[in-house]
């Protein structure tokens, strides 16, 4: 990790630095302003920190959180009245009534590595733990990658037999119309006591009875495509057996929901070994895209009134495009450094690093990024086509060129690539 400190407002009074402030840059992606307290020249400076959600967190070699992501933490779209994600959340909650189910909608997105991975049985070598997949605040703290990060704590609290957790979650991911580094999940779970269910015919009989008694709905989505769904076997570290529900949407099968029987280690570790459970996780954006006919996941983050004023709490209405602006395609091709040259301090390159660079430079003006690998021996040549498009205005070519130039600069500075052309 490379830390670059740019000092500002530096003065020296009676052998002490006063008002030292500046900017931390981590791998050219993370930028945070900070301020150090007054200290004696004989005392070491306080370590740099990030302020998130009103608290300070130490920066270390694991830190890979960009300013683009941190600035979105206060948005909490699933709690915004009349927002499609809030409407979708409330619709699902209405099918899981209290007091059996409690709703948890304002849990902090900042969790420990133990909560996010260890408490759920993630193997130490699981790819989800990688810095290329997860936003690390530091080596011990992450932005949750799933609402399941709160599952063990909620089980342990024992305040209800069932619960729904709705929250924003964060993953370093591809750039296209159905993926965004911040999305919203709903975690649902229900626990049954084996002993308490014996008098009612056992756990299977009780589950069937409860399913039949759940409220039904007559909601029809706004999509013009006929609804096609399928169940496929899946793997999750914290449920077994597990399944995924996929929906056919715009020519592709789209994962919509994952579920399964809760691994018995979770209730055992939560001091409720007599209980057996079922859990599911569903992406609110993907359901909302189907219900409202919203074609691009970036639209959920729009502040344009032409988008926001189309929706009303408690109603499902089809999204009406307010305009369509032209795309602006830009290519960037480069050679990756050889393994010998990369050993001189440059970090290795991952596809998600390219996505993160583009997001941090272009924000939501990047619609998708496609990769092309040249069949060459020796050095690896990569080519990415970046589609810049604003959902709210015409994007000028000069602006796209400026963004493209910044992307190339970061690639060279941080990964030692040789840009081709």
Coordinates of C-alpha atoms in Angstrom, one line a residue:
X1 CA 0.0 0.0 0.0
X2 CA 1.3 3.4 -0.9
X3 CA 0.6 6.4 1.4
X4 CA 1.1 9.9 0.0
X5 CA 0.8 12.8 2.4
X6 CA 0.1 16.3 1.0
X7 CA 0.6 18.8 3.9
X8 CA -1.4 21.9 4.2
X9 CA -1.5 24.9 6.6
X10 CA 1.8 23.9 8.2
X11 CA 3.2 26.2 10.9
X12 CA 5.8 25.8 13.6
X13 CA 5.3 27.3 17.1
X14 CA 7.6 26.8 20.1
X15 CA 9.0 23.5 18.8
X16 CA 5.5 22.0 18.0
X17 CA 3.6 21.5 14.8
X18 CA 0.2 23.2 14.8
X19 CA -2.8 22.6 12.5
X20 CA -1.2 19.9 10.4
X21 CA -3.7 18.6 7.9
X22 CA -3.6 16.9 4.6
X23 CA -4.8 14.1 2.3
X24 CA -4.1 10.3 2.5
X25 CA -4.0 8.5 -0.9
X26 CA -4.1 4.8 -0.8
X27 CA -3.0 3.1 -4.2
X28 CA -4.3 6.2 -6.0
X29 CA -7.9 5.2 -5.2
X30 CA -8.6 6.1 -1.6
X31 CA -8.6 9.8 -0.7
X32 CA -9.4 11.0 2.8
X33 CA -8.9 14.3 4.4
X34 CA -7.7 14.2 8.0
X35 CA -6.2 16.4 10.7
X36 CA -3.6 15.6 13.3
X37 CA -3.7 17.1 16.8
X38 CA -1.0 19.4 18.0
X39 CA 2.1 17.4 19.2
X40 CA 5.6 18.0 20.4
X41 CA 8.5 17.5 18.1
X42 CA 9.6 14.7 20.5
X43 CA 6.3 12.9 20.2
X44 CA 5.4 10.7 17.2
X45 CA 2.4 11.8 15.2
X46 CA -1.0 10.1 15.6
X47 CA -1.6 7.4 13.1
X48 CA -3.9 8.4 10.2
X49 CA -7.5 7.5 10.5
X50 CA -10.7 7.4 8.4
X51 CA -13.9 9.0 9.8
X52 CA -17.0 7.0 8.9
X53 CA -20.4 7.0 10.5
X54 CA -19.2 9.4 13.2
X55 CA -16.2 7.2 14.3
X56 CA -12.5 7.1 13.5
X57 CA -10.9 4.0 12.2
X58 CA -7.1 3.3 11.7
X59 CA -5.7 3.1 8.2
X60 CA -3.4 0.2 7.5
X61 CA -2.0 -1.9 4.6
X62 CA -5.5 -3.6 4.2
X63 CA -7.3 -0.3 3.6
X64 CA -8.9 -0.2 0.1
X65 CA -12.0 2.0 0.6
X66 CA -12.5 4.6 -2.0
X67 CA -14.0 8.1 -1.4
X68 CA -16.7 7.2 -4.0
X69 CA -17.9 4.4 -1.8
X70 CA -17.5 6.1 1.6
X71 CA -19.5 9.1 0.4
X72 CA -22.5 6.8 -0.3
X73 CA -22.8 5.4 3.3
X74 CA -25.4 8.0 4.5
X75 CA -27.7 7.4 1.5
X76 CA -29.6 4.3 2.9
X77 CA -31.9 4.1 -0.1
X78 CA -34.0 1.3 1.5
X79 CA -35.2 3.8 4.1
X80 CA -36.1 6.7 1.7
X81 CA -39.9 7.2 1.5
X82 CA -41.4 6.4 -1.9
X83 CA -38.1 5.1 -3.2
X84 CA -38.5 1.9 -5.3
X85 CA -36.2 0.0 -2.9
X86 CA -38.1 1.2 0.2
X87 CA -41.4 0.2 -1.5
X88 CA -40.0 -3.3 -2.3
X89 CA -38.7 -3.7 1.3
X90 CA -42.1 -2.9 2.8
X91 CA -43.9 -5.2 0.3
X92 CA -41.7 -8.2 1.4
X93 CA -42.0 -7.3 5.1
X94 CA -45.8 -7.3 4.8
X95 CA -45.6 -11.1 4.0
X96 CA -43.7 -11.7 7.2
X97 CA -45.8 -10.2 10.0
X98 CA -45.0 -9.6 13.6
X99 CA -44.6 -10.6 16.4
X100 CA -43.0 -13.7 14.9
X101 CA -40.8 -11.6 12.7
X102 CA -38.9 -8.4 13.8
X103 CA -37.5 -6.0 11.3
X104 CA -34.0 -4.6 11.6
X105 CA -33.4 -1.8 9.0
X106 CA -30.8 0.6 10.5
X107 CA -27.8 -1.6 11.5
X108 CA -24.4 -0.1 10.8
X109 CA -22.7 -1.2 7.6
X110 CA -19.3 -1.3 9.4
X111 CA -18.7 -4.7 10.8
X112 CA -15.7 -6.8 12.0
X113 CA -14.0 -9.4 9.9
X114 CA -15.3 -11.9 12.5
X115 CA -18.9 -10.9 12.0
X116 CA -18.7 -10.8 8.2
X117 CA -16.7 -14.1 7.7
X118 CA -15.7 -16.0 10.8
X119 CA -19.1 -16.2 12.5
X120 CA -20.6 -17.7 9.3
X121 CA -17.9 -20.3 8.8
X122 CA -16.1 -18.8 5.8
X123 CA -12.9 -20.7 5.2
X124 CA -9.8 -18.7 5.6
X125 CA -9.0 -19.0 1.9
X126 CA -12.5 -18.1 0.7
X127 CA -12.3 -15.7 -2.3
X128 CA -14.8 -13.3 -0.6
X129 CA -12.1 -12.4 2.0
X130 CA -9.9 -11.0 -0.7
X131 CA -9.1 -7.3 -0.9
X132 CA -10.2 -7.6 -4.6
X133 CA -13.7 -8.5 -3.5
X134 CA -14.3 -6.8 -0.2
X135 CA -13.9 -3.2 1.0
X136 CA -11.5 -3.2 4.0
X137 CA -11.4 -0.3 6.3
X138 CA -8.5 -2.0 8.0
X139 CA -7.4 -5.5 8.6
X140 CA -10.0 -6.1 11.3
X141 CA -12.9 -4.1 9.9
X142 CA -14.9 -4.2 6.6
X143 CA -18.0 -2.8 5.0
X144 CA -20.4 -5.8 5.2
X145 CA -20.6 -7.8 2.1
X146 CA -24.0 -9.3 3.1
X147 CA -26.7 -8.9 5.7
X148 CA -25.7 -12.3 7.0
X149 CA -22.9 -10.5 8.9
X150 CA -25.6 -9.7 11.5
X151 CA -27.1 -13.2 11.6
X152 CA -25.2 -14.7 14.5
X153 CA -25.8 -11.6 16.7
X154 CA -29.5 -11.5 15.9
X155 CA -29.9 -15.2 16.6
X156 CA -28.0 -14.7 19.9
X157 CA -30.3 -11.9 21.0
X158 CA -33.3 -14.2 21.0
X159 CA -35.8 -11.3 20.9
X160 CA -38.0 -13.1 18.2
X161 CA -38.3 -16.5 16.5
X162 CA -37.9 -14.8 13.1
X163 CA -36.4 -11.6 11.7
X164 CA -35.8 -9.6 8.6
X165 CA -32.6 -7.6 8.2
X166 CA -32.6 -5.0 5.3
X167 CA -29.4 -3.1 4.6
X168 CA -26.9 -1.7 2.2
X169 CA -24.1 -4.1 1.4
X170 CA -20.8 -3.5 -0.4
X171 CA -18.7 -5.5 -2.8
X172 CA -16.0 -4.7 -5.4
X173 CA -17.7 -5.9 -8.6
X174 CA -18.1 -5.6 -12.3
X175 CA -19.5 -2.5 -14.0
X176 CA -22.7 -3.2 -16.0
X177 CA -26.4 -2.5 -15.8
X178 CA -27.2 -5.1 -13.2
X179 CA -24.2 -4.7 -10.9
X180 CA -23.2 -1.9 -8.5
X181 CA -20.6 -1.8 -5.7
X182 CA -23.4 -0.9 -3.3
X183 CA -26.6 -2.8 -3.3
X184 CA -29.3 -3.7 -0.8
X185 CA -30.1 -7.1 0.6
X186 CA -32.8 -8.5 2.8
X187 CA -31.8 -11.3 5.2
X188 CA -34.7 -13.4 6.5
X189 CA -34.5 -16.2 9.1
X190 CA -36.8 -18.3 11.2
X191 CA -35.9 -20.6 14.1
X192 CA -38.0 -23.4 15.5
X193 CA -37.5 -25.2 18.8
X194 CA -37.5 -29.0 18.3
X195 CA -38.9 -29.5 21.8
X196 CA -41.7 -26.9 21.4
X197 CA -42.8 -28.3 18.1
X198 CA -43.2 -31.9 19.3
X199 CA -46.7 -31.2 20.6
X200 CA -47.7 -29.9 17.2
X201 CA -46.6 -32.8 15.2
X202 CA -42.9 -32.0 14.8
X203 CA -40.9 -29.3 13.0
X204 CA -41.9 -30.3 9.4
X205 CA -45.6 -30.1 10.3
X206 CA -45.3 -26.8 12.0
X207 CA -43.4 -25.3 9.1
X208 CA -46.0 -26.4 6.6
X209 CA -48.7 -24.9 8.8
X210 CA -46.9 -21.6 9.0
X211 CA -46.3 -21.4 5.3
X212 CA -50.0 -21.9 4.6
X213 CA -51.0 -19.2 7.1
X214 CA -48.6 -16.5 5.6
X215 CA -50.3 -13.6 3.9
X216 CA -50.6 -13.9 0.1
X217 CA -50.2 -11.1 -2.4
X218 CA -51.5 -10.3 -5.9
X219 CA -48.7 -8.2 -7.1
X220 CA -47.9 -8.2 -10.8
X221 CA -44.6 -6.8 -11.9
X222 CA -44.1 -4.1 -14.5
X223 CA -41.9 -6.3 -16.7
X224 CA -43.3 -7.1 -20.2
X225 CA -41.5 -10.5 -20.2
X226 CA -43.3 -13.6 -19.0
X227 CA -42.0 -14.7 -15.6
X228 CA -39.6 -17.6 -15.8
X229 CA -37.9 -18.9 -12.6
X230 CA -35.8 -21.9 -11.7
X231 CA -34.3 -23.4 -8.5
X232 CA -30.6 -24.5 -8.6
X233 CA -28.5 -26.1 -6.0
X234 CA -26.0 -23.7 -4.4
X235 CA -23.3 -23.5 -1.8
X236 CA -23.2 -21.0 1.1
X237 CA -20.9 -21.5 4.1
X238 CA -23.7 -20.9 6.6
X239 CA -26.5 -23.0 5.1
X240 CA -26.7 -26.7 4.0
X241 CA -28.4 -27.8 1.9
X242 CA -28.7 -24.6 -0.1
X243 CA -30.5 -23.4 -3.2
X244 CA -30.7 -20.3 -5.4
X245 CA -33.7 -18.9 -7.2
X246 CA -33.0 -17.5 -10.6
X247 CA -35.2 -15.3 -12.8
X248 CA -34.9 -15.0 -16.6
X249 CA -34.4 -11.2 -17.3
X250 CA -33.3 -9.4 -20.5
X251 CA -32.0 -12.6 -22.0
X252 CA -30.0 -13.9 -19.0
X253 CA -30.7 -15.9 -15.9
X254 CA -30.4 -13.5 -13.0
X255 CA -29.7 -14.8 -9.4
X256 CA -32.4 -13.4 -7.2
X257 CA -32.4 -15.3 -3.9
X258 CA -30.3 -17.7 -2.0
X259 CA -31.6 -19.8 0.9
X260 CA -31.1 -23.0 2.9
X261 CA -31.1 -24.8 6.2
X262 CA -29.0 -22.9 8.8
X263 CA -25.8 -24.8 9.6
X264 CA -26.2 -26.2 13.1
X265 CA -23.0 -24.6 14.2
X266 CA -24.6 -21.1 14.1
X267 CA -27.4 -21.8 16.7
X268 CA -25.0 -23.8 18.7
X269 CA -22.5 -20.9 18.9
X270 CA -25.5 -18.6 19.7
X271 CA -26.3 -20.7 22.7
X272 CA -29.6 -22.1 21.2
X273 CA -28.5 -25.6 20.2
X274 CA -32.1 -27.0 20.5
X275 CA -33.2 -24.9 17.5
X276 CA -33.2 -25.5 13.8
X277 CA -33.5 -22.7 11.3
X278 CA -34.0 -21.6 7.7
X279 CA -32.5 -18.5 6.2
X280 CA -32.7 -16.6 2.9
X281 CA -31.1 -13.6 1.3
X282 CA -32.6 -11.6 -1.5
X283 CA -31.4 -8.6 -3.5
X284 CA -33.8 -5.7 -3.3
X285 CA -32.5 -4.0 -6.5
X286 CA -33.1 -7.1 -8.6
X287 CA -36.7 -7.5 -7.4
X288 CA -37.3 -3.8 -7.8
X289 CA -35.9 -3.9 -11.4
X290 CA -38.4 -6.7 -12.2
X291 CA -41.4 -5.1 -10.4
X292 CA -40.9 -1.6 -11.7
X293 CA -39.2 -2.3 -15.0
X294 CA -36.1 -0.3 -14.2
X295 CA -33.4 -1.2 -16.8
X296 CA -30.3 0.2 -15.2
X297 CA -29.2 -0.3 -11.5
X298 CA -27.5 3.1 -11.5
X299 CA -31.0 4.7 -11.7
X300 CA -31.6 3.8 -8.0
X301 CA -28.9 6.3 -7.0
X302 CA -30.3 9.1 -9.2
X303 CA -31.3 12.4 -7.5
X304 CA -33.2 13.5 -10.6
X305 CA -36.8 14.4 -9.8
X306 CA -37.8 12.8 -13.1
X307 CA -36.9 9.5 -11.6
X308 CA -37.8 10.0 -8.0
X309 CA -41.2 11.5 -8.5
X310 CA -42.4 8.6 -10.6
X311 CA -42.9 6.4 -7.5
X312 CA -45.3 6.5 -4.6
X313 CA -45.2 4.6 -1.3
X314 CA -47.2 1.4 -1.4
X315 CA -47.7 1.4 -5.2
X316 CA -46.1 -0.6 -8.0
X317 CA -45.8 1.5 -11.2
X318 CA -43.9 0.9 -14.4
X319 CA -40.8 3.1 -14.8
X320 CA -41.1 5.6 -17.7
X321 CA -37.8 6.5 -19.3
X322 CA -37.4 10.3 -19.2
X323 CA -34.7 10.5 -21.8
X324 CA -32.0 8.4 -23.5
X325 CA -28.6 10.0 -23.9
X326 CA -25.9 8.6 -26.3
X327 CA -23.0 6.5 -25.2
X328 CA -19.4 7.5 -25.5
X329 CA -17.0 4.5 -25.9
X330 CA -13.4 4.8 -25.0
X331 CA -10.8 2.0 -25.2
X332 CA -7.7 1.6 -23.0
X333 CA -5.1 -1.1 -23.9
X334 CA -2.0 -1.8 -21.9
X335 CA 0.7 -4.3 -21.2
X336 CA 0.9 -5.7 -17.6
X337 CA 4.4 -5.6 -16.1
X338 CA 6.3 -8.9 -16.0
X339 CA 6.5 -10.7 -12.7
X340 CA 10.1 -9.5 -12.3
X341 CA 9.4 -5.9 -12.8
X342 CA 6.3 -6.0 -10.6
X343 CA 8.5 -7.2 -7.7
X344 CA 9.8 -3.7 -7.4
X345 CA 6.9 -2.5 -5.3
X346 CA 4.0 -2.4 -7.8
X347 CA 0.9 -4.3 -6.7
X348 CA -0.6 -7.1 -8.8
X349 CA -3.5 -6.2 -11.1
X350 CA -7.0 -7.7 -10.8
X351 CA -10.0 -7.0 -13.0
X352 CA -11.9 -5.5 -10.0
X353 CA -9.1 -3.0 -9.6
X354 CA -9.9 -1.7 -13.1
X355 CA -13.5 -1.4 -12.1
X356 CA -12.7 0.5 -9.0
X357 CA -10.4 2.9 -10.8
X358 CA -13.1 3.7 -13.3
X359 CA -15.8 4.1 -10.6
X360 CA -13.6 6.4 -8.6
X361 CA -12.7 8.5 -11.6
X362 CA -16.0 8.5 -13.5
X363 CA -18.5 7.8 -10.7
X364 CA -21.9 6.7 -12.2
X365 CA -21.0 8.0 -15.7
X366 CA -19.5 4.5 -16.4
X367 CA -22.3 2.3 -17.7
X368 CA -20.2 -0.8 -18.4
X369 CA -16.6 -2.0 -18.8
X370 CA -15.8 -5.0 -21.1
X371 CA -12.5 -6.8 -21.1
X372 CA -10.5 -8.2 -24.0
X373 CA -7.4 -10.3 -23.5
X374 CA -5.0 -10.5 -26.4
X375 CA -3.7 -14.0 -27.1
X376 CA 0.0 -13.2 -26.7
X377 CA 2.9 -14.8 -24.9
X378 CA 5.2 -13.1 -22.5
X379 CA 3.6 -10.0 -21.1
X380 CA -0.2 -10.0 -20.8
X381 CA -2.0 -7.5 -22.9
X382 CA -5.4 -6.3 -21.7
X383 CA -7.9 -4.1 -23.4
X384 CA -11.0 -2.6 -21.7
X385 CA -13.8 -0.8 -23.4
X386 CA -15.4 1.8 -21.1
X387 CA -18.9 2.9 -22.0
X388 CA -19.4 6.4 -20.5
X389 CA -23.1 7.5 -20.4
X390 CA -25.0 9.9 -18.2
X391 CA -28.6 8.9 -17.3
X392 CA -29.5 12.5 -16.9
X393 CA -27.7 14.6 -19.5
X394 CA -25.6 14.5 -22.7
X395 CA -22.0 13.6 -21.9
X396 CA -19.6 15.6 -24.0
X397 CA -16.6 13.9 -25.7
X398 CA -14.2 16.3 -24.0
X399 CA -15.4 15.3 -20.6
X400 CA -15.1 11.6 -21.5
X401 CA -11.6 12.2 -22.8
X402 CA -10.7 13.8 -19.5
X403 CA -12.0 10.9 -17.5
X404 CA -10.2 8.4 -19.8
X405 CA -6.9 10.3 -19.3
X406 CA -7.3 10.1 -15.5
X407 CA -8.0 6.3 -15.7
X408 CA -4.8 5.8 -17.7
X409 CA -2.8 7.9 -15.3
X410 CA -3.9 5.8 -12.3
X411 CA -3.2 2.5 -14.1
X412 CA 0.4 3.6 -14.8
X413 CA 1.1 5.1 -11.4
X414 CA -0.4 2.3 -9.3
X415 CA 0.1 -0.9 -11.4
X416 CA 3.1 0.0 -13.6
X417 CA 1.3 -0.9 -16.8
X418 CA 2.5 0.3 -20.3
X419 CA -0.4 2.0 -22.0
X420 CA -0.7 1.0 -25.7
X421 CA -1.5 4.1 -27.8

